[in-house]
GROMACS .gro file of C-alpha atoms in nm:
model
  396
    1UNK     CA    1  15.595  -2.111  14.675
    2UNK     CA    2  15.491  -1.901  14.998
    3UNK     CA    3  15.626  -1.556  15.061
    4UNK     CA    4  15.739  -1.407  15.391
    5UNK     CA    5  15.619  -1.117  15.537
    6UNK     CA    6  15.828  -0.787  15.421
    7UNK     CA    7  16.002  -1.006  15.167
    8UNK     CA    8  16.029  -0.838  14.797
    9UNK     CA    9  15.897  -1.007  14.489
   10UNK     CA   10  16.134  -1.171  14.281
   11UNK     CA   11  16.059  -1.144  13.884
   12UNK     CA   12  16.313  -1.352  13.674
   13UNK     CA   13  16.396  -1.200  13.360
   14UNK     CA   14  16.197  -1.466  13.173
   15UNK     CA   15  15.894  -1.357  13.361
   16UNK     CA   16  15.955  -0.943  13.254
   17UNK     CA   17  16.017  -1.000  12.926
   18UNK     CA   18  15.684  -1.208  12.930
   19UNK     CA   19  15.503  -0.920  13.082
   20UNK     CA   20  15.636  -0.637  12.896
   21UNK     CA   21  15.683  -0.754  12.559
   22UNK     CA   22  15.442  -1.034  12.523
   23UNK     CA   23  15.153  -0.990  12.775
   24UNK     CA   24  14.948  -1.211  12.565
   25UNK     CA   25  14.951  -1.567  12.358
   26UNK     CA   26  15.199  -1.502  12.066
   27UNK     CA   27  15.057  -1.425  11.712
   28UNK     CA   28  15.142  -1.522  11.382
   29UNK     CA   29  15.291  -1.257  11.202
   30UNK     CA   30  15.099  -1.243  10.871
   31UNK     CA   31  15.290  -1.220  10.509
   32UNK     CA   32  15.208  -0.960  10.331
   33UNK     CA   33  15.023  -1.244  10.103
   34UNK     CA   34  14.741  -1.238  10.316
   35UNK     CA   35  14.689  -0.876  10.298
   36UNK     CA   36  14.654  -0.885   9.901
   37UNK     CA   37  14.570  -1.247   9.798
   38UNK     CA   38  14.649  -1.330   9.455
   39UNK     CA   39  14.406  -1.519   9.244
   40UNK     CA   40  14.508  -1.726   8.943
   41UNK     CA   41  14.414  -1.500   8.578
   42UNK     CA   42  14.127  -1.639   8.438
   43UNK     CA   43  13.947  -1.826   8.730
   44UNK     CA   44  13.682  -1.639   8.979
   45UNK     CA   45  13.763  -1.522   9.286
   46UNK     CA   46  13.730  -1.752   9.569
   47UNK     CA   47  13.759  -1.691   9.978
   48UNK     CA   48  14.128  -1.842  10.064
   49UNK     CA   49  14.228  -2.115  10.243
   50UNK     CA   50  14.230  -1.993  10.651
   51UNK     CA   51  14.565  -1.930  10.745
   52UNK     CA   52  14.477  -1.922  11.116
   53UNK     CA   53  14.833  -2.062  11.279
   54UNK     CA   54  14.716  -2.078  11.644
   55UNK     CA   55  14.385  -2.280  11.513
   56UNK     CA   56  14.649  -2.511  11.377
   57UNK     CA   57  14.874  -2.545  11.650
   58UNK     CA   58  14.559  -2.630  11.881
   59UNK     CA   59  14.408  -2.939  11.596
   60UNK     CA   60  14.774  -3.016  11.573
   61UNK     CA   61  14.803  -3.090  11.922
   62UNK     CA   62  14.510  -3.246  11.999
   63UNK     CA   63  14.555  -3.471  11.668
   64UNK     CA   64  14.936  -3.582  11.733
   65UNK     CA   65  14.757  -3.816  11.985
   66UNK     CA   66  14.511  -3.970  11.779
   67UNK     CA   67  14.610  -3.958  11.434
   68UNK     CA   68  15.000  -3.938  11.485
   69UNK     CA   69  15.288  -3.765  11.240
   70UNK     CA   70  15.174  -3.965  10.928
   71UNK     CA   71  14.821  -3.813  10.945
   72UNK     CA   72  14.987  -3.465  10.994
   73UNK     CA   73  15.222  -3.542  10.684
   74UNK     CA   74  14.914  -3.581  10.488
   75UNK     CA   75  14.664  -3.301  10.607
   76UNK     CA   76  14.955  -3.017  10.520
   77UNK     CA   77  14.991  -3.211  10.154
   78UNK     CA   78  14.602  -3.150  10.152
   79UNK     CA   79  14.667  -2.780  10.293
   80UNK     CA   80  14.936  -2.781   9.975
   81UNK     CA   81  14.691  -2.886   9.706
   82UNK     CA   82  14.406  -2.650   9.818
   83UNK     CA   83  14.631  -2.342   9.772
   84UNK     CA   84  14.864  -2.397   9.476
   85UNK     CA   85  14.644  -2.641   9.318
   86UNK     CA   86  14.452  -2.374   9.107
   87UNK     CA   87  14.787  -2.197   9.023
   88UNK     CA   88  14.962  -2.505   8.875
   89UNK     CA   89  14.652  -2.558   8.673
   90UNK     CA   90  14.728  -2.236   8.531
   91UNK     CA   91  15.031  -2.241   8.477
   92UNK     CA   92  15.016  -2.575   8.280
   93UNK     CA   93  14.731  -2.328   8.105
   94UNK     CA   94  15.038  -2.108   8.017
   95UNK     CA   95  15.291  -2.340   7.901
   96UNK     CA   96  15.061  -2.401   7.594
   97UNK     CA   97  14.952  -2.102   7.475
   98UNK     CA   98  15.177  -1.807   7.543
   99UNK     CA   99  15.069  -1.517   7.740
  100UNK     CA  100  15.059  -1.241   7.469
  101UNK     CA  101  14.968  -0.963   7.735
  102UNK     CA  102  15.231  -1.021   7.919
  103UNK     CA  103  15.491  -1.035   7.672
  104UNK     CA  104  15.804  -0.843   7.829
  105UNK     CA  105  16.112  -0.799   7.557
  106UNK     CA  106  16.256  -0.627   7.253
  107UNK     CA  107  15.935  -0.631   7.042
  108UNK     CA  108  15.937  -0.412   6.765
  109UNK     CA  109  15.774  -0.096   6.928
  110UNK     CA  110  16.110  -0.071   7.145
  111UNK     CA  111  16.372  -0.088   6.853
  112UNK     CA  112  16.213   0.188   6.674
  113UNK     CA  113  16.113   0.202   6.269
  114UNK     CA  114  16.285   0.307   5.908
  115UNK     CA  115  16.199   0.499   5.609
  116UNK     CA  116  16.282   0.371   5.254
  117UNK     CA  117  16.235   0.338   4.916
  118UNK     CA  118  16.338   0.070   4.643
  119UNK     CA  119  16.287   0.110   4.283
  120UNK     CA  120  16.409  -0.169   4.031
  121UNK     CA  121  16.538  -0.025   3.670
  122UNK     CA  122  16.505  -0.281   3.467
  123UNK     CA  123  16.673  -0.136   3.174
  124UNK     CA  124  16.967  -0.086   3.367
  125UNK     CA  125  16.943  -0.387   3.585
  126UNK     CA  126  16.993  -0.152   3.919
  127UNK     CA  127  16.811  -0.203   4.252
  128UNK     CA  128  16.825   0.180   4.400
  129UNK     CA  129  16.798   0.183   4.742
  130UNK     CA  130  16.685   0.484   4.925
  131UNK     CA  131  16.738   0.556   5.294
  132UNK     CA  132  16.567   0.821   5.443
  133UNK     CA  133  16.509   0.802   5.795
  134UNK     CA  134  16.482   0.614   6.119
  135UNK     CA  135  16.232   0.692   6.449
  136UNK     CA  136  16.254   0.591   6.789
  137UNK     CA  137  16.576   0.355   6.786
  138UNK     CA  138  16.636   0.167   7.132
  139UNK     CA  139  16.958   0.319   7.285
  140UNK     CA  140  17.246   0.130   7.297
  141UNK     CA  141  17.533   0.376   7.425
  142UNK     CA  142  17.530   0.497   7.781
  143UNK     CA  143  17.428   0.851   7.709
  144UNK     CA  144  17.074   0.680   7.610
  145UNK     CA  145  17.138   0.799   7.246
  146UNK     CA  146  17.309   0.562   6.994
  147UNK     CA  147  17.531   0.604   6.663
  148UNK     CA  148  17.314   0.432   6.375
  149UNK     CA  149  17.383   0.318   6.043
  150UNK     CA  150  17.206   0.133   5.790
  151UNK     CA  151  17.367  -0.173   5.595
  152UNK     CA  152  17.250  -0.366   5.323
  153UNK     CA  153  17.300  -0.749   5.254
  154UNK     CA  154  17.096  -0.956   4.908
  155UNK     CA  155  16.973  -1.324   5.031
  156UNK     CA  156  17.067  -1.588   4.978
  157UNK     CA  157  17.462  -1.541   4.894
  158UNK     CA  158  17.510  -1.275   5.146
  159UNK     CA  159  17.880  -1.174   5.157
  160UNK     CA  160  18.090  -0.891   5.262
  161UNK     CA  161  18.057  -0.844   4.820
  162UNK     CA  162  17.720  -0.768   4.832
  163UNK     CA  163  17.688  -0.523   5.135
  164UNK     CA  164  17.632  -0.180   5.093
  165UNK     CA  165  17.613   0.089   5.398
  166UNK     CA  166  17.486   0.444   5.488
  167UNK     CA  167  17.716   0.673   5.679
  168UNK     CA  168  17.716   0.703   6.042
  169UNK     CA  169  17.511   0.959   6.258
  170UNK     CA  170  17.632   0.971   6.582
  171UNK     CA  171  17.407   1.068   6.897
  172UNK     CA  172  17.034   1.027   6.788
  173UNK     CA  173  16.760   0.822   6.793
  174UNK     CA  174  16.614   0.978   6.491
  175UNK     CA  175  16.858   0.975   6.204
  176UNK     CA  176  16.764   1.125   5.852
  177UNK     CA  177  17.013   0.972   5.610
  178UNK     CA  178  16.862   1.057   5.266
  179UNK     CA  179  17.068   0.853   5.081
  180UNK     CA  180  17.060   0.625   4.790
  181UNK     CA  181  17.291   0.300   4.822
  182UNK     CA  182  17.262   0.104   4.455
  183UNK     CA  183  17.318  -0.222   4.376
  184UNK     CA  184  17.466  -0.328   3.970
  185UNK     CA  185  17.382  -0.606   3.760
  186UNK     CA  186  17.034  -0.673   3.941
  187UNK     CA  187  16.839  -0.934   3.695
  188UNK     CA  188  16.477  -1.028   3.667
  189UNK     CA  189  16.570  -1.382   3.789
  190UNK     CA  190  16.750  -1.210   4.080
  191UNK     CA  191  16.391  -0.989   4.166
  192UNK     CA  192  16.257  -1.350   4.183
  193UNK     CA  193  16.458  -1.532   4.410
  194UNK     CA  194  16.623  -1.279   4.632
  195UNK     CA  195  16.524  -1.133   4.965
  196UNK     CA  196  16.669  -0.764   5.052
  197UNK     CA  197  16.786  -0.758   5.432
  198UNK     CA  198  16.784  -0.398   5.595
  199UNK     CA  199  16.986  -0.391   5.929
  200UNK     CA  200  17.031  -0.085   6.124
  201UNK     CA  201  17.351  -0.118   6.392
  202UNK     CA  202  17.527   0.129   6.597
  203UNK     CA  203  17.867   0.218   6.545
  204UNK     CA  204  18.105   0.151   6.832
  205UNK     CA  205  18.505   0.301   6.865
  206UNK     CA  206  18.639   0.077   7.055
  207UNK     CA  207  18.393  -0.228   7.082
  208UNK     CA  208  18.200  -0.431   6.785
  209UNK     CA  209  17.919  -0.282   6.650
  210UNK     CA  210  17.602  -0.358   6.786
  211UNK     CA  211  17.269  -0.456   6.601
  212UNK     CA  212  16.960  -0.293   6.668
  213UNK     CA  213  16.703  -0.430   6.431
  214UNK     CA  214  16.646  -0.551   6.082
  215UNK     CA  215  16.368  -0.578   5.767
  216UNK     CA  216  16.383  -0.795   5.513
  217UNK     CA  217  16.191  -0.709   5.214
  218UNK     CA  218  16.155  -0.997   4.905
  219UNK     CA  219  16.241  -0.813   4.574
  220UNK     CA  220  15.931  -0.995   4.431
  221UNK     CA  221  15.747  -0.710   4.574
  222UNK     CA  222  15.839  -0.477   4.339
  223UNK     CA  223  15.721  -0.381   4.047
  224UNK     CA  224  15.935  -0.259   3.767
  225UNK     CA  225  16.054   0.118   3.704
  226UNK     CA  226  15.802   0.180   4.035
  227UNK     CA  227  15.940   0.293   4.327
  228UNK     CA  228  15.787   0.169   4.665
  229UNK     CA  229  15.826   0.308   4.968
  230UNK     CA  230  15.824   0.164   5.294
  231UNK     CA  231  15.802   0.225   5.657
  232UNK     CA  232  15.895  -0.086   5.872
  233UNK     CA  233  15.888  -0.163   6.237
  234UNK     CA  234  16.266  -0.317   6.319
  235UNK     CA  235  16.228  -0.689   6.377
  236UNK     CA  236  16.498  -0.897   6.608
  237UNK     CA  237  16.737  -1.062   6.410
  238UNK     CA  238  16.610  -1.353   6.217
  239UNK     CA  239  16.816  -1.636   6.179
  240UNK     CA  240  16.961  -1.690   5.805
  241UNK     CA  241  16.857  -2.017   5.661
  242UNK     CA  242  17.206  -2.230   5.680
  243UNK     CA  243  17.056  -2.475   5.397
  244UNK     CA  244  17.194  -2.203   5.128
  245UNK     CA  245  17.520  -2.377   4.989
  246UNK     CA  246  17.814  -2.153   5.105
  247UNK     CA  247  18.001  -2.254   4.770
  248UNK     CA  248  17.823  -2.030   4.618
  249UNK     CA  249  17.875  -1.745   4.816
  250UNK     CA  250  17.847  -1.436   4.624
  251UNK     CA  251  18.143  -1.275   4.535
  252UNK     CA  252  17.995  -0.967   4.305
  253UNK     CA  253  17.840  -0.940   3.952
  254UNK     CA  254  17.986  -0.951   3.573
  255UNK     CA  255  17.873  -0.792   3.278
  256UNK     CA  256  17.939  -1.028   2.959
  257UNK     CA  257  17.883  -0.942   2.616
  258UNK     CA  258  17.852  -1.244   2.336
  259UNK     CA  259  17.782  -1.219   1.960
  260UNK     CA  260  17.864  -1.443   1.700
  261UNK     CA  261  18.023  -1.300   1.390
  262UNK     CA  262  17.896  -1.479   1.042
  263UNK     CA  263  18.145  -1.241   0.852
  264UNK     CA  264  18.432  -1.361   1.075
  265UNK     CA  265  18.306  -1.710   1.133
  266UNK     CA  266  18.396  -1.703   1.545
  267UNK     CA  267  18.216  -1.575   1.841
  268UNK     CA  268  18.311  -1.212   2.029
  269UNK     CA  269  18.316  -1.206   2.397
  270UNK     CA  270  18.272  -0.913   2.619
  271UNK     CA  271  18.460  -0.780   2.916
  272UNK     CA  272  18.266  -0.508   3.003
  273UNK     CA  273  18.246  -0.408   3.375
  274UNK     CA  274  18.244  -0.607   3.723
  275UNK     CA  275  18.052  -0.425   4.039
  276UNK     CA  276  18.065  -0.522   4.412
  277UNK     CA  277  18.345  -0.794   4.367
  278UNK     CA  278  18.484  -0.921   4.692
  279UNK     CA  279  18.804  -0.719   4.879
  280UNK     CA  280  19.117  -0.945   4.894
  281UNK     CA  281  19.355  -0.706   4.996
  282UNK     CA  282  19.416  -0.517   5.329
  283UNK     CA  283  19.304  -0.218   5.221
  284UNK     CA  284  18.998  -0.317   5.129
  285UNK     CA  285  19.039  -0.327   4.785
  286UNK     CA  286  19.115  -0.562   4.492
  287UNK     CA  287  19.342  -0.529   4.191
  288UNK     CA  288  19.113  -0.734   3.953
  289UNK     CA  289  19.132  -0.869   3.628
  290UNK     CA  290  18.958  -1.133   3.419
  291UNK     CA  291  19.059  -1.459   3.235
  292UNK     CA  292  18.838  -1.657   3.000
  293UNK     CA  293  18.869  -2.002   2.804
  294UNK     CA  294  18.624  -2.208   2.575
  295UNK     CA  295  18.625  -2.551   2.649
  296UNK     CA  296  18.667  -2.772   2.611
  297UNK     CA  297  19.036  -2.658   2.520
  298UNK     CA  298  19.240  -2.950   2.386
  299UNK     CA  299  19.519  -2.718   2.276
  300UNK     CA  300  19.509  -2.498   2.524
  301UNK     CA  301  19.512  -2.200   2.290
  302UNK     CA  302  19.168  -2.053   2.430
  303UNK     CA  303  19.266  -1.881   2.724
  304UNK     CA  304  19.276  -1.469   2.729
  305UNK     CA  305  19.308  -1.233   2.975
  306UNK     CA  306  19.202  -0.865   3.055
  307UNK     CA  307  19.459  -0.578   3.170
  308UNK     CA  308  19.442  -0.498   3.578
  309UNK     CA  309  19.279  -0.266   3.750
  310UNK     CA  310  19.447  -0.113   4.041
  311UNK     CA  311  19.254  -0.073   4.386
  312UNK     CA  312  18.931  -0.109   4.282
  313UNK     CA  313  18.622  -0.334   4.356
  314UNK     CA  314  18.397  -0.189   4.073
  315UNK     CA  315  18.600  -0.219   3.759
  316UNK     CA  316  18.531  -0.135   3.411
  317UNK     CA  317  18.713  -0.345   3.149
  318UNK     CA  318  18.557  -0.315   2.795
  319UNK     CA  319  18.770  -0.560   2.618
  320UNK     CA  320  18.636  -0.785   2.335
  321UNK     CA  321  18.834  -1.157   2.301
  322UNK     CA  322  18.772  -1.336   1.936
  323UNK     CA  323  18.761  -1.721   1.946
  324UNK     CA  324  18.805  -1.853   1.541
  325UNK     CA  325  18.500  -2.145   1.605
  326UNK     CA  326  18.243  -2.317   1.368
  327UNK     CA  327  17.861  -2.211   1.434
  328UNK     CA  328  17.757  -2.573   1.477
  329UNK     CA  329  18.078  -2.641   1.743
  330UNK     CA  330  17.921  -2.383   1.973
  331UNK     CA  331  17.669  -2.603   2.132
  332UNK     CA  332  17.939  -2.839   2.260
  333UNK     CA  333  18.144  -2.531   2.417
  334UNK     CA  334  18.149  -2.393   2.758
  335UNK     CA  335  18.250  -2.029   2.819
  336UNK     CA  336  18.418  -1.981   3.147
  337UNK     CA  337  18.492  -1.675   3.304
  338UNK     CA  338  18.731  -1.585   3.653
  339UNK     CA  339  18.811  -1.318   3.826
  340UNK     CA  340  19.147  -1.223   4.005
  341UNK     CA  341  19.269  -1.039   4.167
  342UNK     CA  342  19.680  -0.915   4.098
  343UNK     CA  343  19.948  -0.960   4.353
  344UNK     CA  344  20.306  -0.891   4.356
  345UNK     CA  345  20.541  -1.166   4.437
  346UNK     CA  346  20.273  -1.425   4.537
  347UNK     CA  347  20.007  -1.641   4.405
  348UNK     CA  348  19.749  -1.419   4.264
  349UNK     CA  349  19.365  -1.468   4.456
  350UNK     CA  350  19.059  -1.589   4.310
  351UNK     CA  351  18.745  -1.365   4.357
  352UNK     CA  352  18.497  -1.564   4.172
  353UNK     CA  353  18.360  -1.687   3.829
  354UNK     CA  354  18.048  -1.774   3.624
  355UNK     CA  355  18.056  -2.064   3.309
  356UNK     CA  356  17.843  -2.009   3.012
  357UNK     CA  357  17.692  -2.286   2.799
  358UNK     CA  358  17.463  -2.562   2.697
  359UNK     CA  359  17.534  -2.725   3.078
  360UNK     CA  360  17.454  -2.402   3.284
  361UNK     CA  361  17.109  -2.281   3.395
  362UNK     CA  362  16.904  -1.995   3.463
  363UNK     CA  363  17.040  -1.648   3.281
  364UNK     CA  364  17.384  -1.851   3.234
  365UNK     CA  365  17.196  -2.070   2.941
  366UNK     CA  366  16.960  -1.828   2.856
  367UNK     CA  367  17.205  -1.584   2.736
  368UNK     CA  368  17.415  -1.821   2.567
  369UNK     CA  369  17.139  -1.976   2.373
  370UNK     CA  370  17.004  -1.621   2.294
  371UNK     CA  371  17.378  -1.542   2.123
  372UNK     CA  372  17.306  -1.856   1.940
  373UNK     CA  373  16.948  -1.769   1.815
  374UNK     CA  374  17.066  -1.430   1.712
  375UNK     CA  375  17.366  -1.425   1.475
  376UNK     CA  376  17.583  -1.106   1.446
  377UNK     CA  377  17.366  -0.910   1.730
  378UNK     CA  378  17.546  -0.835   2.053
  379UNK     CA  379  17.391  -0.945   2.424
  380UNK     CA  380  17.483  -0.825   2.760
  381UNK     CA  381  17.384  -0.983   3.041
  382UNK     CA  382  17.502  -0.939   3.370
  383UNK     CA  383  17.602  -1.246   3.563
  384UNK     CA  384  17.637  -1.312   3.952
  385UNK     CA  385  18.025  -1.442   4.061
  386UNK     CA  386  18.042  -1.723   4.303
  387UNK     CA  387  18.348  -1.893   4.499
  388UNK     CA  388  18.281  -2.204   4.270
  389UNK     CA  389  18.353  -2.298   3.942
  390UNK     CA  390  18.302  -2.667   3.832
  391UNK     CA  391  18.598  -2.773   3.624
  392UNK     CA  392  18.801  -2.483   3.657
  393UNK     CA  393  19.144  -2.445   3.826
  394UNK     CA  394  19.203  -2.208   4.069
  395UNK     CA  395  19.566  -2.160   4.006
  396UNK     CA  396  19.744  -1.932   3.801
   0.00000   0.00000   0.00000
């Protein structure tokens, strides 16, 4: 286009914006990738792939007439494989075998440990367990503090019977309890086969109470009349094996008492005391008393019954029943015992019950083949209560 003499230039605004705000080719703008390249964990360092987008524009254009779009479809899959081929091998690498370093959640370290002690009297057949103290709890409460307290539950069987709980501290991460929460009728074949779960939980108003952590120490640990003590890291919490038979739940414990009198010719039972038996009522209580029978019971003349005890959960009964019975017609008999508990104007509850007699198990037949062996010498034994007994009716 030719200009006239005295005639101004004429700059469209395509042109300016060309000259003052790109007065050169136009440039890539880098990622902040290519600044700090990242290089898969465990492999060397190697250069990476160029990035260069105006070398790539120029091959591309001079290519498109040569090769055409398919052989650009497959030189950026190439482009693809050279720089996240080495990261996909690692991170197969990863789905096998678990980064351990970079681990990010609740571990133990965050939910903080607990002090305590468990001693097993035998003679008494009482777990003691002490609580002292608890360091470093995670927060759970908005003010970064929390309001712990410790509760106690015996595995397998675990029921609102068996659990036992500290006080609450509110507003710490470091509670001292010092206190000593004790558990009745323990036995030796309990210290076998049960597992002690620990769980420390805060203590919300107006909202459910929240967990924090849990140990779970097997009683088998212990020694006898030694006290251990202990100082666990808080685990999450573990699942609770669902193979244990919820008909027998536990639903507290039972001390018995059998002898068999030669001078009276019939065998004494026992009522002596029940501890941790499950609440029925509202208030968190139970008005319990016990029934037993020897059967079989043709006549249904064998049944007996101890007086009730108001609001309690821990009751102590000490009343001896006399059944008129041949020696040699006690190894064809089954003592069974049930709990209630009393209620005015409707059906009274069951709590739980234990049977005694050549077709039980465990301490169940060992007891009642110890009264047998011994003549005219009393045995107690406590005895665990569960939601089921075989051949017994539940009404009253």
């Amino acid at each position: 286009m030719t200009q006239r003499k005295g005639e101004k230039t004429t700059i469209s605004i395509q042109e300016h914006m060309a000259i003052d705000v790109c007065p050169g080719p136009i440039q890539p703008i880098k990622q902040i990738s290519d600044y700090f390249p990242r290089y898969p964990r465990g492999l060397p360092p190697t250069a990476p792939p160029a990035l260069s987008r105006t070398g790539s524009l120029q091959s591309t254009s001079t290519n498109q007439k040569s090769e055409g779009p398919a052989a650009d479809h497959s030189r950026d899959e190439d482009d693809l494989d050279q720089a996240f081929g080495a990261t996909a091998l690692v991170a197969s690498k990863k789905d096998e075998e678990p980064d351990v370093e970079g681990y990010d959640s609740d571990d133990s370290t965050t939910l903080g440990t607990l002090d305590f002690s468990l001693l097993y009297d035998q003679e008494n057949n009482a777990l003691h367990c002490t609580i002292n103290k608890a360091k470093g709890l995670k927060p759970m409460d908005h003010n970064g503090l929390s309001d712990p307290y410790v509760k106690l539950h015996l595995l397998p069987g675990a029921s609102k019977a068996n659990k036992l709980r500290t006080k609450t501290l509110r507003n710490t991460l470091n509670p001292v309890w010092s206190e000593t929460l004790t558990y009745y009728g323990i036995t030796d074949e309990d210290m076998v086969r049960k597992t002690l779960r620990i769980s420390v939980c805060d203590e919300d108003k107006f909202r459910h109470n929240e967990f924090i952590g849990e140990t779970r120490i097997p009683l088998k640990k212990l020694k006898p009349n030694q006290t251990k003590n202990f100082s666990n890291c808080l685990e999450k919490q573990l699942p609770i094996d669902k193979t244990d038979d919820k008909s027998l739940e536990e639903r507290g414990r039972i001390m018995i008492s059998l002898k068999y009198s030669s001078q009276k010719s019939g065998l004494v039972v026992g009522i002596i005391r029940c501890a941790h038996l499950a609440a029925m009522d509202a208030n968190g209580f139970s008005d319990p008393y016990v029934k037993t029978y020897l059967k079989p019971d043709e006549n249904k003349k064998s049944k007996h019954k101890t007086a009730v005890k108001k609001k309690t959960l821990n009751p102590e009964f000490n009343e001896e029943f006399f059944y008129d019975i041949k020696y040699a017609d006690l190894s064809k008999k089954t003592l069974e015992v049930t709990v209630w508990d009393y209620d005015i104007g409707k059906s009274n509850d069951f709590i739980g019950g234990v049977s005694l007699g050549i077709n039980a198990n465990g301490e169940r037949l060992k007891h009642w083949f110890d009264c047998l062996k011994n003549k005219d010498k009393k045995i107690e034994r406590w005895h665990t209560l569960t939601n089921e007994l075989p051949g017994s009716g539940y009404n009253e």
